PDB file of C-alpha atoms in Angstrom:
ATOM      1  CA  UNK X1439      17.199   6.584  -1.141  1.00  0.00           C
ATOM      2  CA  UNK X1440      13.947   5.887   0.720  1.00  0.00           C
ATOM      3  CA  UNK X1441      10.433   6.237  -0.659  1.00  0.00           C
ATOM      4  CA  UNK X1442      10.266   9.512   1.261  1.00  0.00           C
ATOM      5  CA  UNK X1443      13.237  10.880  -0.700  1.00  0.00           C
ATOM      6  CA  UNK X1444      11.986   9.794  -4.128  1.00  0.00           C
ATOM      7  CA  UNK X1445      11.052  12.304  -6.812  1.00  0.00           C
ATOM      8  CA  UNK X1446       7.543  13.746  -6.584  1.00  0.00           C
ATOM      9  CA  UNK X1447       6.361  11.469  -9.424  1.00  0.00           C
ATOM     10  CA  UNK X1448       7.105   8.342  -7.357  1.00  0.00           C
ATOM     11  CA  UNK X1449       5.430   9.778  -4.258  1.00  0.00           C
ATOM     12  CA  UNK X1450       2.371  10.715  -6.324  1.00  0.00           C
ATOM     13  CA  UNK X1451       2.274   7.208  -7.816  1.00  0.00           C
ATOM     14  CA  UNK X1452       2.183   5.730  -4.316  1.00  0.00           C
ATOM     15  CA  UNK X1453      -0.748   7.929  -3.264  1.00  0.00           C
ATOM     16  CA  UNK X1454      -2.590   7.095  -6.513  1.00  0.00           C
ATOM     17  CA  UNK X1455      -1.983   3.408  -5.834  1.00  0.00           C
ATOM     18  CA  UNK X1456      -3.516   3.759  -2.369  1.00  0.00           C
ATOM     19  CA  UNK X1457      -6.579   5.436  -3.900  1.00  0.00           C
ATOM     20  CA  UNK X1458      -6.928   2.664  -6.485  1.00  0.00           C
ATOM     21  CA  UNK X1459      -6.893   0.093  -3.698  1.00  0.00           C
ATOM     22  CA  UNK X1460      -9.492   1.942  -1.616  1.00  0.00           C
ATOM     23  CA  UNK X1461     -11.780   2.461  -4.592  1.00  0.00           C
ATOM     24  CA  UNK X1462     -11.576  -1.214  -5.567  1.00  0.00           C
ATOM     25  CA  UNK X1463     -14.522  -2.183  -3.390  1.00  0.00           C
ATOM     26  CA  UNK X1464     -16.189   0.945  -2.030  1.00  0.00           C
ATOM     27  CA  UNK X1465     -15.919   4.649  -1.476  1.00  0.00           C
ATOM     28  CA  UNK X1466     -13.269   6.099   0.806  1.00  0.00           C
ATOM     29  CA  UNK X1467     -14.231   6.086   4.474  1.00  0.00           C
ATOM     30  CA  UNK X1468     -12.896   8.473   7.110  1.00  0.00           C
ATOM     31  CA  UNK X1469     -10.209   6.123   8.445  1.00  0.00           C
ATOM     32  CA  UNK X1470      -8.880   5.412   4.959  1.00  0.00           C
ATOM     33  CA  UNK X1471      -8.847   9.108   4.059  1.00  0.00           C
ATOM     34  CA  UNK X1472      -6.983   9.940   7.276  1.00  0.00           C
ATOM     35  CA  UNK X1473      -4.455   7.165   6.574  1.00  0.00           C
ATOM     36  CA  UNK X1474      -3.831   8.386   3.017  1.00  0.00           C
ATOM     37  CA  UNK X1475      -3.387  11.962   4.262  1.00  0.00           C
ATOM     38  CA  UNK X1476      -0.946  10.719   6.899  1.00  0.00           C
ATOM     39  CA  UNK X1477       1.091   8.841   4.281  1.00  0.00           C
ATOM     40  CA  UNK X1478       1.009  11.867   1.961  1.00  0.00           C
ATOM     41  CA  UNK X1479       2.166  14.147   4.767  1.00  0.00           C
ATOM     42  CA  UNK X1480       5.054  11.803   5.565  1.00  0.00           C
ATOM     43  CA  UNK X1481       5.995  11.998   1.871  1.00  0.00           C
ATOM     44  CA  UNK X1482       5.965  15.794   1.960  1.00  0.00           C
ATOM     45  CA  UNK X1483       2.738  16.150  -0.034  1.00  0.00           C
ATOM     46  CA  UNK X1484       0.019  18.654   0.853  1.00  0.00           C
ATOM     47  CA  UNK X1485      -3.695  17.914   1.089  1.00  0.00           C
ATOM     48  CA  UNK X1486      -4.340  19.825  -2.146  1.00  0.00           C
ATOM     49  CA  UNK X1487      -1.779  17.544  -3.843  1.00  0.00           C
ATOM     50  CA  UNK X1488      -3.750  14.561  -2.557  1.00  0.00           C
ATOM     51  CA  UNK X1489      -7.008  15.934  -3.997  1.00  0.00           C
ATOM     52  CA  UNK X1490      -5.294  16.469  -7.352  1.00  0.00           C
ATOM     53  CA  UNK X1491      -3.928  12.914  -7.339  1.00  0.00           C
ATOM     54  CA  UNK X1492      -7.378  11.538  -6.452  1.00  0.00           C
ATOM     55  CA  UNK X1493      -8.904  13.409  -9.397  1.00  0.00           C
ATOM     56  CA  UNK X1494      -6.310  11.957 -11.781  1.00  0.00           C
ATOM     57  CA  UNK X1495      -5.399   8.653 -10.118  1.00  0.00           C
ATOM     58  CA  UNK X1496      -5.712   6.652 -13.355  1.00  0.00           C
ATOM     59  CA  UNK X1497      -3.017   8.750 -15.013  1.00  0.00           C
ATOM     60  CA  UNK X1498      -0.419   7.478 -12.529  1.00  0.00           C
ATOM     61  CA  UNK X1499       1.287   4.220 -13.436  1.00  0.00           C
ATOM     62  CA  UNK X1500       3.387   2.317 -10.931  1.00  0.00           C
ATOM     63  CA  UNK X1501       7.105   2.465 -11.704  1.00  0.00           C
ATOM     64  CA  UNK X1502       8.607   0.219  -9.013  1.00  0.00           C
ATOM     65  CA  UNK X1503      11.697   1.595  -7.294  1.00  0.00           C
ATOM     66  CA  UNK X1504      14.905  -0.398  -7.727  1.00  0.00           C
ATOM     67  CA  UNK X1505      15.485  -0.791  -4.009  1.00  0.00           C
ATOM     68  CA  UNK X1506      13.807  -3.807  -2.424  1.00  0.00           C
ATOM     69  CA  UNK X1507      13.351  -1.834   0.777  1.00  0.00           C
ATOM     70  CA  UNK X1508      11.437   0.900  -1.070  1.00  0.00           C
ATOM     71  CA  UNK X1509       9.290  -1.662  -2.878  1.00  0.00           C
ATOM     72  CA  UNK X1510       8.545  -3.386   0.437  1.00  0.00           C
ATOM     73  CA  UNK X1511       7.590  -0.044   1.973  1.00  0.00           C
ATOM     74  CA  UNK X1512       5.009   0.438  -0.784  1.00  0.00           C
ATOM     75  CA  UNK X1513       3.622  -3.062  -0.176  1.00  0.00           C
ATOM     76  CA  UNK X1514       3.401  -2.319   3.562  1.00  0.00           C
ATOM     77  CA  UNK X1515       1.405   0.847   2.895  1.00  0.00           C
ATOM     78  CA  UNK X1516      -1.001  -1.164   0.742  1.00  0.00           C
ATOM     79  CA  UNK X1517      -1.376  -3.940   3.312  1.00  0.00           C
ATOM     80  CA  UNK X1518      -2.024  -1.565   6.189  1.00  0.00           C
ATOM     81  CA  UNK X1519      -4.541   0.402   4.128  1.00  0.00           C
ATOM     82  CA  UNK X1520      -6.375  -2.838   3.387  1.00  0.00           C
ATOM     83  CA  UNK X1521      -6.624  -3.491   7.143  1.00  0.00           C
ATOM     84  CA  UNK X1522      -7.625  -0.034   8.313  1.00  0.00           C
ATOM     85  CA  UNK X1523     -11.394  -0.269   7.794  1.00  0.00           C
ATOM     86  CA  UNK X1524     -11.634  -3.824   9.145  1.00  0.00           C
ATOM     87  CA  UNK X1525     -13.209  -5.054   5.891  1.00  0.00           C
ATOM     88  CA  UNK X1526     -11.059  -6.985   3.470  1.00  0.00           C
ATOM     89  CA  UNK X1527     -12.693  -7.751   0.144  1.00  0.00           C
ATOM     90  CA  UNK X1528     -11.603 -10.140  -2.578  1.00  0.00           C
ATOM     91  CA  UNK X1529     -10.941  -7.297  -5.018  1.00  0.00           C
ATOM     92  CA  UNK X1530      -8.584  -5.669  -2.482  1.00  0.00           C
ATOM     93  CA  UNK X1531      -6.701  -8.945  -2.051  1.00  0.00           C
ATOM     94  CA  UNK X1532      -6.478  -9.412  -5.820  1.00  0.00           C
ATOM     95  CA  UNK X1533      -5.097  -5.900  -6.299  1.00  0.00           C
ATOM     96  CA  UNK X1534      -2.507  -6.310  -3.565  1.00  0.00           C
ATOM     97  CA  UNK X1535      -1.465  -9.620  -5.105  1.00  0.00           C
ATOM     98  CA  UNK X1536      -1.153  -7.892  -8.499  1.00  0.00           C
ATOM     99  CA  UNK X1537       0.765  -4.910  -7.104  1.00  0.00           C
ATOM    100  CA  UNK X1538       2.998  -7.205  -5.047  1.00  0.00           C
ATOM    101  CA  UNK X1539       3.918  -9.059  -8.225  1.00  0.00           C
ATOM    102  CA  UNK X1540       4.576  -5.783 -10.078  1.00  0.00           C
ATOM    103  CA  UNK X1541       6.798  -4.740  -7.178  1.00  0.00           C
ATOM    104  CA  UNK X1542       8.824  -7.912  -7.714  1.00  0.00           C
ATOM    105  CA  UNK X1543       7.612 -10.095  -4.847  1.00  0.00           C
ATOM    106  CA  UNK X1544       6.650 -13.738  -4.987  1.00  0.00           C
ATOM    107  CA  UNK X1545       2.917 -14.309  -5.056  1.00  0.00           C
ATOM    108  CA  UNK X1546       3.252 -16.885  -2.285  1.00  0.00           C
ATOM    109  CA  UNK X1547       4.888 -14.308   0.007  1.00  0.00           C
ATOM    110  CA  UNK X1548       2.266 -11.677  -0.794  1.00  0.00           C
ATOM    111  CA  UNK X1549      -0.505 -14.234  -0.192  1.00  0.00           C
ATOM    112  CA  UNK X1550       0.934 -15.066   3.232  1.00  0.00           C
ATOM    113  CA  UNK X1551       1.110 -11.380   4.113  1.00  0.00           C
ATOM    114  CA  UNK X1552      -2.494 -10.833   2.980  1.00  0.00           C
ATOM    115  CA  UNK X1553      -3.644 -13.810   5.052  1.00  0.00           C
ATOM    116  CA  UNK X1554      -1.799 -12.481   8.093  1.00  0.00           C
ATOM    117  CA  UNK X1555      -3.431  -9.061   7.721  1.00  0.00           C
ATOM    118  CA  UNK X1556      -6.812 -10.697   7.149  1.00  0.00           C
ATOM    119  CA  UNK X1557      -6.450 -12.810  10.300  1.00  0.00           C
ATOM    120  CA  UNK X1558      -5.758  -9.630  12.270  1.00  0.00           C
ATOM    121  CA  UNK X1559      -8.271  -7.316  10.566  1.00  0.00           C
ATOM    122  CA  UNK X1560     -10.169  -6.671  13.800  1.00  0.00           C
ATOM    123  CA  UNK X1561      -7.222  -6.972  16.207  1.00  0.00           C
ATOM    124  CA  UNK X1562      -4.046  -5.184  17.199  1.00  0.00           C
ATOM    125  CA  UNK X1563      -1.253  -6.165  14.897  1.00  0.00           C
ATOM    126  CA  UNK X1564       2.485  -6.456  15.469  1.00  0.00           C
ATOM    127  CA  UNK X1565       4.290  -5.451  12.235  1.00  0.00           C
ATOM    128  CA  UNK X1566       7.110  -7.799  13.276  1.00  0.00           C
ATOM    129  CA  UNK X1567       4.876 -10.656  12.116  1.00  0.00           C
ATOM    130  CA  UNK X1568       5.135  -9.329   8.552  1.00  0.00           C
ATOM    131  CA  UNK X1569       8.904  -9.210   8.879  1.00  0.00           C
ATOM    132  CA  UNK X1570       8.853 -12.877   9.886  1.00  0.00           C
ATOM    133  CA  UNK X1571       7.052 -13.685   6.609  1.00  0.00           C
ATOM    134  CA  UNK X1572       9.612 -11.698   4.638  1.00  0.00           C
ATOM    135  CA  UNK X1573      12.551 -13.402   6.343  1.00  0.00           C
ATOM    136  CA  UNK X1574      11.151 -16.756   5.259  1.00  0.00           C
ATOM    137  CA  UNK X1575      11.560 -15.674   1.609  1.00  0.00           C
ATOM    138  CA  UNK X1576      14.836 -13.772   1.947  1.00  0.00           C
ATOM    139  CA  UNK X1577      18.022 -15.238   0.574  1.00  0.00           C
TER     140      UNK X1577
END
């Protein structure tokens, strides 16, 4: 089952997690809002659902999916959200490191992924480069 097929609770938790990341260092800008709406739409959530989640984001607690692929998808969403405004703050990096750990990933792998995103914050980015980092840590 993919993240997109998860129960509504899991999809809501993901959107709340994205809001927590965005709010870690500033208010939500237009690009970040558009990205979150795009993710929500792909998860089958409506804009009014997103507003409700934003209003209650602290009530959602991350319950990591069992599937590594689903957990990696969540980490990807977080990493790409961090990149979208071109500004990457320390608090954002710390939260992604924390969430990566909660999702079951090695801190060293998450750190490498953060560094890769940071190095490409103002440039086009090939997602294949993230896959290369993951392969390095795969069994």
